[in-house]
Coordinates of C-alpha atoms in Angstrom, one line a residue:
M17 CA -5.9 127.4 -31.3
R18 CA -4.3 127.0 -34.4
K19 CA -2.9 123.6 -33.3
F20 CA -6.9 122.4 -32.1
T21 CA -8.0 123.7 -35.6
A22 CA -5.4 121.5 -37.4
F23 CA -6.4 118.6 -35.0
L24 CA -10.0 118.8 -35.7
A25 CA -9.3 119.3 -39.5
R26 CA -7.1 115.9 -39.6
F27 CA -9.8 114.3 -37.1
F28 CA -12.6 114.9 -39.9
L29 CA -10.4 114.2 -42.8
G30 CA -9.7 110.6 -41.0
L31 CA -13.4 110.4 -40.6
I32 CA -14.1 111.0 -44.1
A33 CA -11.3 108.5 -45.2
F34 CA -12.7 106.0 -43.1
A35 CA -16.2 106.6 -44.1
L36 CA -15.1 106.1 -48.0
S37 CA -12.8 103.4 -47.0
L38 CA -15.8 101.6 -45.3
V39 CA -18.1 102.1 -48.5
F40 CA -15.6 100.9 -50.9
L41 CA -15.2 97.6 -48.6
V42 CA -18.7 97.2 -48.4
F43 CA -19.4 97.7 -52.4
V44 CA -16.1 95.3 -53.1
G45 CA -17.1 92.9 -50.5
E46 CA -20.7 92.5 -52.0
K47 CA -19.1 92.1 -55.5
I48 CA -16.8 89.1 -54.1
F49 CA -19.7 87.4 -51.8
Y50 CA -22.0 87.3 -54.8
S51 CA -19.6 86.6 -57.4
Y52 CA -21.3 83.9 -59.3
F53 CA -24.6 86.5 -59.5
F54 CA -22.3 89.3 -60.9
S55 CA -20.9 87.5 -63.2
Q56 CA -24.0 86.7 -64.9
A57 CA -25.9 89.9 -63.9
Q58 CA -26.2 93.2 -66.3
V59 CA -27.9 96.1 -65.0
E60 CA -31.1 97.2 -66.6
F61 CA -31.8 100.1 -65.2
A62 CA -32.1 102.7 -62.1
I63 CA -35.1 101.9 -59.9
P64 CA -37.0 105.0 -59.5
G65 CA -38.4 106.8 -56.5
L66 CA -35.5 105.6 -54.3
W67 CA -34.7 109.0 -52.7
T68 CA -38.9 109.5 -51.8
G69 CA -40.4 107.4 -49.2
F70 CA -41.3 105.1 -51.9
V71 CA -40.5 101.3 -51.0
P72 CA -40.3 99.0 -54.4
Q73 CA -42.5 95.8 -54.3
G74 CA -44.1 94.7 -57.1
F75 CA -42.9 94.5 -60.8
D76 CA -44.5 94.1 -64.4
K77 CA -44.1 94.9 -67.9
V78 CA -47.0 96.7 -69.7
D79 CA -46.2 96.7 -73.7
E80 CA -43.1 99.0 -73.9
S81 CA -43.1 100.5 -70.2
Y82 CA -42.3 99.0 -67.0
I83 CA -44.6 99.3 -63.7
V84 CA -43.1 99.2 -60.5
S85 CA -45.4 99.3 -57.4
G86 CA -44.9 100.1 -53.5
Y87 CA -45.7 101.7 -50.5
D88 CA -44.3 104.8 -48.6
K89 CA -42.6 104.9 -45.9
S90 CA -45.2 107.5 -44.3
D91 CA -48.9 107.8 -44.6
A92 CA -48.8 108.7 -48.3
P93 CA -50.7 106.8 -51.1
S94 CA -49.4 104.0 -52.2
S95 CA -48.1 104.2 -56.0
V96 CA -46.7 102.7 -58.9
Y97 CA -44.0 104.5 -61.5
V98 CA -44.2 104.2 -65.2
M99 CA -41.0 103.6 -66.7
K100 CA -40.7 104.4 -70.3
D101 CA -38.4 105.6 -72.6
G102 CA -35.9 106.8 -69.7
E103 CA -38.9 108.4 -67.9
N104 CA -40.5 108.0 -64.4
T105 CA -43.8 108.8 -63.9
R106 CA -45.4 108.4 -60.6
V107 CA -49.0 107.6 -60.3
D108 CA -50.2 108.2 -56.5
L109 CA -53.2 105.2 -56.1
Y110 CA -56.7 106.2 -54.4
N111 CA -59.8 104.3 -53.4
A112 CA -63.3 105.0 -54.7
D113 CA -63.9 107.3 -51.8
G114 CA -61.3 109.3 -52.7
S115 CA -59.0 108.2 -49.7
A116 CA -55.5 107.1 -49.8
Y117 CA -55.0 103.6 -50.9
L118 CA -52.6 102.5 -48.4
S119 CA -51.7 98.7 -49.5
H120 CA -48.3 97.4 -49.0
A121 CA -48.6 96.6 -53.0
G122 CA -46.3 93.8 -52.5
G123 CA -47.3 92.6 -56.4
V124 CA -48.6 94.4 -59.3
T125 CA -49.4 92.5 -62.4
H126 CA -52.0 93.3 -65.5
F127 CA -54.6 91.8 -67.8
G128 CA -56.7 93.3 -70.5
D129 CA -58.3 96.9 -69.4
Y130 CA -56.6 96.2 -65.6
M131 CA -53.9 96.7 -63.5
Y132 CA -54.0 94.5 -60.0
V133 CA -52.1 95.5 -57.2
A134 CA -51.7 92.9 -53.9
Y135 CA -53.8 94.0 -50.8
N136 CA -52.6 92.0 -47.9
T137 CA -55.2 93.0 -45.2
G138 CA -53.2 90.8 -42.5
E139 CA -56.7 88.7 -42.3
E140 CA -57.6 85.4 -44.1
I141 CA -59.3 86.8 -46.8
T142 CA -56.9 89.3 -48.8
Y143 CA -57.3 90.9 -52.4
C144 CA -55.9 91.7 -55.7
D145 CA -57.3 95.2 -56.2
M146 CA -58.1 96.4 -59.8
F147 CA -57.3 99.9 -61.6
L148 CA -58.0 100.8 -64.8
L149 CA -54.8 100.9 -67.2
S150 CA -55.9 103.6 -68.7
D151 CA -56.6 105.5 -65.4
V152 CA -52.8 104.5 -64.6
F153 CA -51.4 106.2 -68.1
D154 CA -53.5 108.9 -68.6
G155 CA -50.7 111.4 -67.3
D156 CA -52.7 112.8 -64.6
G157 CA -50.3 111.0 -61.5
K158 CA -53.1 109.6 -59.9
A159 CA -55.4 106.2 -60.4
T160 CA -58.6 105.2 -58.5
K161 CA -59.5 101.4 -57.5
C162 CA -62.3 99.9 -59.2
D163 CA -62.9 96.5 -58.1
S164 CA -61.4 94.0 -55.7
I165 CA -60.8 90.4 -56.5
P166 CA -60.9 88.3 -53.2
L167 CA -58.6 85.7 -52.5
P168 CA -58.5 82.7 -49.7
N169 CA -54.7 83.1 -49.4
Q170 CA -52.3 85.7 -48.0
I171 CA -51.8 87.4 -51.2
S172 CA -48.1 88.9 -51.6
Y173 CA -47.3 88.8 -55.2
C174 CA -49.1 88.5 -58.1
S175 CA -48.4 87.7 -61.9
V176 CA -50.4 86.9 -65.3
Y177 CA -49.1 84.6 -67.8
G178 CA -52.0 84.3 -70.7
N179 CA -55.1 84.3 -69.0
K180 CA -54.0 82.9 -65.8
L181 CA -53.9 85.0 -62.6
Y182 CA -51.2 83.6 -60.5
A183 CA -51.3 84.8 -56.7
G184 CA -49.3 83.7 -53.9
A185 CA -48.6 83.9 -50.0
F186 CA -45.6 85.1 -48.3
Y187 CA -44.6 83.0 -44.7
R188 CA -41.7 83.9 -42.7
E189 CA -41.4 81.9 -39.5
G190 CA -41.5 83.8 -36.2
S191 CA -42.7 86.9 -37.8
Q192 CA -46.4 87.9 -38.4
Y193 CA -46.4 86.8 -41.8
L194 CA -47.7 83.1 -41.4
T195 CA -50.0 81.3 -43.4
P196 CA -52.8 78.6 -42.0
E197 CA -51.7 75.3 -41.1
S198 CA -54.0 73.8 -44.0
H199 CA -51.8 75.9 -46.4
Q200 CA -48.4 74.4 -45.3
L201 CA -47.8 71.0 -46.8
K202 CA -45.5 68.4 -46.2
T203 CA -44.3 67.5 -50.0
P204 CA -43.6 63.7 -51.4
S205 CA -39.8 64.4 -51.0
G206 CA -39.9 65.5 -47.1
D207 CA -39.7 69.0 -47.7
Q208 CA -41.6 71.0 -45.3
N209 CA -43.4 73.8 -47.7
T210 CA -45.4 76.5 -45.8
A211 CA -47.5 78.6 -48.3
L212 CA -49.8 78.6 -51.5
M213 CA -49.6 80.1 -54.7
M214 CA -53.3 80.0 -56.3
V215 CA -53.9 80.3 -60.2
Y216 CA -57.4 81.3 -61.5
T217 CA -58.7 81.6 -65.3
L218 CA -59.6 85.4 -65.9
D219 CA -62.5 86.7 -67.6
E220 CA -61.6 88.8 -70.7
T221 CA -64.6 91.2 -70.3
T222 CA -64.8 91.6 -66.4
G223 CA -60.9 90.9 -65.7
K224 CA -62.1 88.9 -62.5
P225 CA -61.6 85.0 -62.3
V226 CA -64.6 83.2 -63.9
S227 CA -64.6 81.0 -60.5
D228 CA -64.1 81.7 -56.9
K229 CA -62.5 78.3 -56.7
P230 CA -58.9 78.3 -57.9
D231 CA -58.1 76.0 -60.9
L232 CA -54.5 74.9 -59.8
V233 CA -52.8 75.6 -56.6
Y234 CA -48.8 75.3 -56.2
S235 CA -47.3 74.7 -52.8
T236 CA -44.1 76.7 -52.1
L237 CA -41.1 77.2 -49.6
S238 CA -40.9 80.1 -47.6
N239 CA -40.0 84.0 -48.2
V240 CA -41.6 84.1 -51.6
Q241 CA -41.4 87.8 -53.2
G242 CA -42.6 87.4 -56.6
M243 CA -42.5 84.7 -59.5
C244 CA -42.2 84.6 -62.9
I245 CA -42.5 81.8 -65.9
T246 CA -39.4 81.2 -68.2
E247 CA -39.8 80.5 -72.1
S248 CA -39.1 76.7 -71.0
G249 CA -41.7 76.8 -68.9
R250 CA -40.0 76.6 -65.7
I251 CA -41.1 78.6 -62.9
V252 CA -38.6 81.1 -60.7
L253 CA -39.5 82.0 -57.4
S254 CA -37.8 85.1 -55.9
T255 CA -37.1 84.5 -51.9
S256 CA -35.6 87.2 -49.6
W257 CA -35.9 88.4 -45.6
S258 CA -34.3 91.5 -44.3
I259 CA -30.6 91.8 -44.8
Y260 CA -30.0 88.3 -45.6
P261 CA -28.9 86.8 -49.1
S262 CA -31.9 86.7 -51.1
E263 CA -32.5 83.6 -53.9
L264 CA -33.5 82.5 -56.7
F265 CA -35.7 79.0 -57.0
V266 CA -35.9 77.5 -60.6
Y267 CA -38.4 74.5 -60.7
D268 CA -38.7 72.2 -63.5
L269 CA -42.3 71.3 -64.0
T270 CA -42.0 67.8 -65.7
K271 CA -40.2 66.7 -62.3
A272 CA -42.7 67.9 -60.0
S273 CA -44.9 65.8 -57.6
E274 CA -48.9 66.1 -57.9
G275 CA -51.4 66.0 -55.4
E276 CA -55.0 67.4 -54.3
W277 CA -55.9 70.3 -52.0
D278 CA -59.3 70.7 -50.0
Y279 CA -61.0 73.5 -50.9
N280 CA -64.3 74.1 -49.0
G281 CA -64.9 70.4 -49.8
E282 CA -63.7 70.3 -53.5
K283 CA -60.3 69.1 -54.7
I284 CA -57.9 71.2 -56.2
P285 CA -55.1 69.6 -58.4
L286 CA -51.9 70.6 -56.4
I287 CA -48.2 70.6 -57.4
Y288 CA -45.4 70.4 -55.2
L289 CA -42.6 73.2 -55.6
D290 CA -39.7 71.2 -53.8
G291 CA -35.9 69.8 -54.2
A292 CA -37.4 67.1 -56.4
C293 CA -38.1 69.5 -59.1
L294 CA -35.4 71.9 -57.8
D295 CA -33.5 72.8 -61.4
E296 CA -31.1 74.9 -59.8
S297 CA -30.8 78.1 -57.4
V298 CA -29.0 81.4 -57.5
V299 CA -28.0 83.2 -54.3
C300 CA -29.0 87.0 -54.8
P301 CA -28.0 90.4 -52.8
P302 CA -30.7 91.2 -50.2
M303 CA -34.3 92.2 -50.6
T304 CA -35.0 91.0 -53.8
E305 CA -39.0 91.2 -54.7
E306 CA -40.8 90.7 -57.9
L307 CA -39.7 89.4 -61.4
V308 CA -40.1 89.9 -64.7
Y309 CA -39.1 87.6 -67.7
E310 CA -37.9 89.3 -70.7
N311 CA -35.8 88.1 -73.6
G312 CA -34.2 85.0 -71.9
R313 CA -33.4 86.9 -68.7
V314 CA -35.0 87.3 -65.3
I315 CA -35.1 90.8 -64.3
I316 CA -35.1 91.6 -60.4
M317 CA -36.7 93.8 -58.4
C318 CA -35.0 95.0 -55.0
E319 CA -36.0 97.5 -52.1
S320 CA -32.6 97.8 -50.3
A321 CA -31.6 101.2 -51.6
C322 CA -34.9 103.0 -50.5
T323 CA -34.8 105.5 -47.5
K324 CA -36.5 103.0 -45.5
Y325 CA -33.5 100.8 -45.6
W326 CA -30.7 102.9 -47.5
F327 CA -27.7 100.3 -47.4
G328 CA -28.5 99.4 -50.7
K329 CA -27.4 102.6 -51.7
I330 CA -23.9 101.8 -51.4
T331 CA -24.3 98.5 -52.9
S332 CA -26.0 97.2 -55.9
G333 CA -30.0 98.3 -54.7
N334 CA -30.2 101.3 -56.9
F335 CA -30.4 99.1 -60.0
A336 CA -32.8 96.4 -61.5
Y337 CA -30.4 93.4 -62.9
S338 CA -30.9 90.6 -64.9
I339 CA -29.5 87.3 -65.0
P340 CA -29.8 84.9 -68.0
L341 CA -32.4 82.1 -67.2
A342 CA -34.1 79.8 -70.1

């Protein structure tokens, strides 16, 4: 019996040693594989909600607070975390009738009095749902949808710059995430783009677009999860899918080809984001989501360490990192 007990002890100690060695190899291997990224990157903060069912998606900055949106892997309401001065406050989202708001919450942004959350129904028309910022920040842990903006593309991410709402779609070949053929465009340089990002002017009083039709349309590549604009006016797209490496694509609009896109019989100005205007790209760890540009750096949200996926807990996924991009 003593020999069997000793065998079990050695066996379990061996398993623990193996597991620790595997974790160490994965952690070190990530740093080697993404060596360029980590040579540029710095930790900004720990991502909130990772030990709950929260799956981080959208990312925004409102004054001195960061907001992270996401869905819950169970049937709990989608939510946002408000981050300020090292404290995180979870705010669950609800519909006007009091029912749980069950959006993928792939994008979050703000303008004036409102917070916007991307709501993709899987149908042709999707929405930017509106919540009062005062309701988000009042400290009671919940906020109620007050209005919606219908949009004619499968919105997955959204950002506001000035009074312009940028609302873009995610496309993945062979998946459920597809876009209409009219949104899949061959660019003048020969690239095959697969989705659109539409730009609308917002009314300062209502927070809604001043027109149903977009002012401008960008043609984008596949797998786009978020965007930001740098201080020099370059557009950065965050692309990712599953456990494959993510990539940031940085475009110089002064080199971009232009055209027109047909919207219900009207011609809308179109800009192609493709290889012709690609300034640089940066390979990143898996599952990057939305971006925030601040002080010359792009801060990257990531979902890999949530309890839906787990693997990010032993790599870099617990933290939001930033890299310098002017």
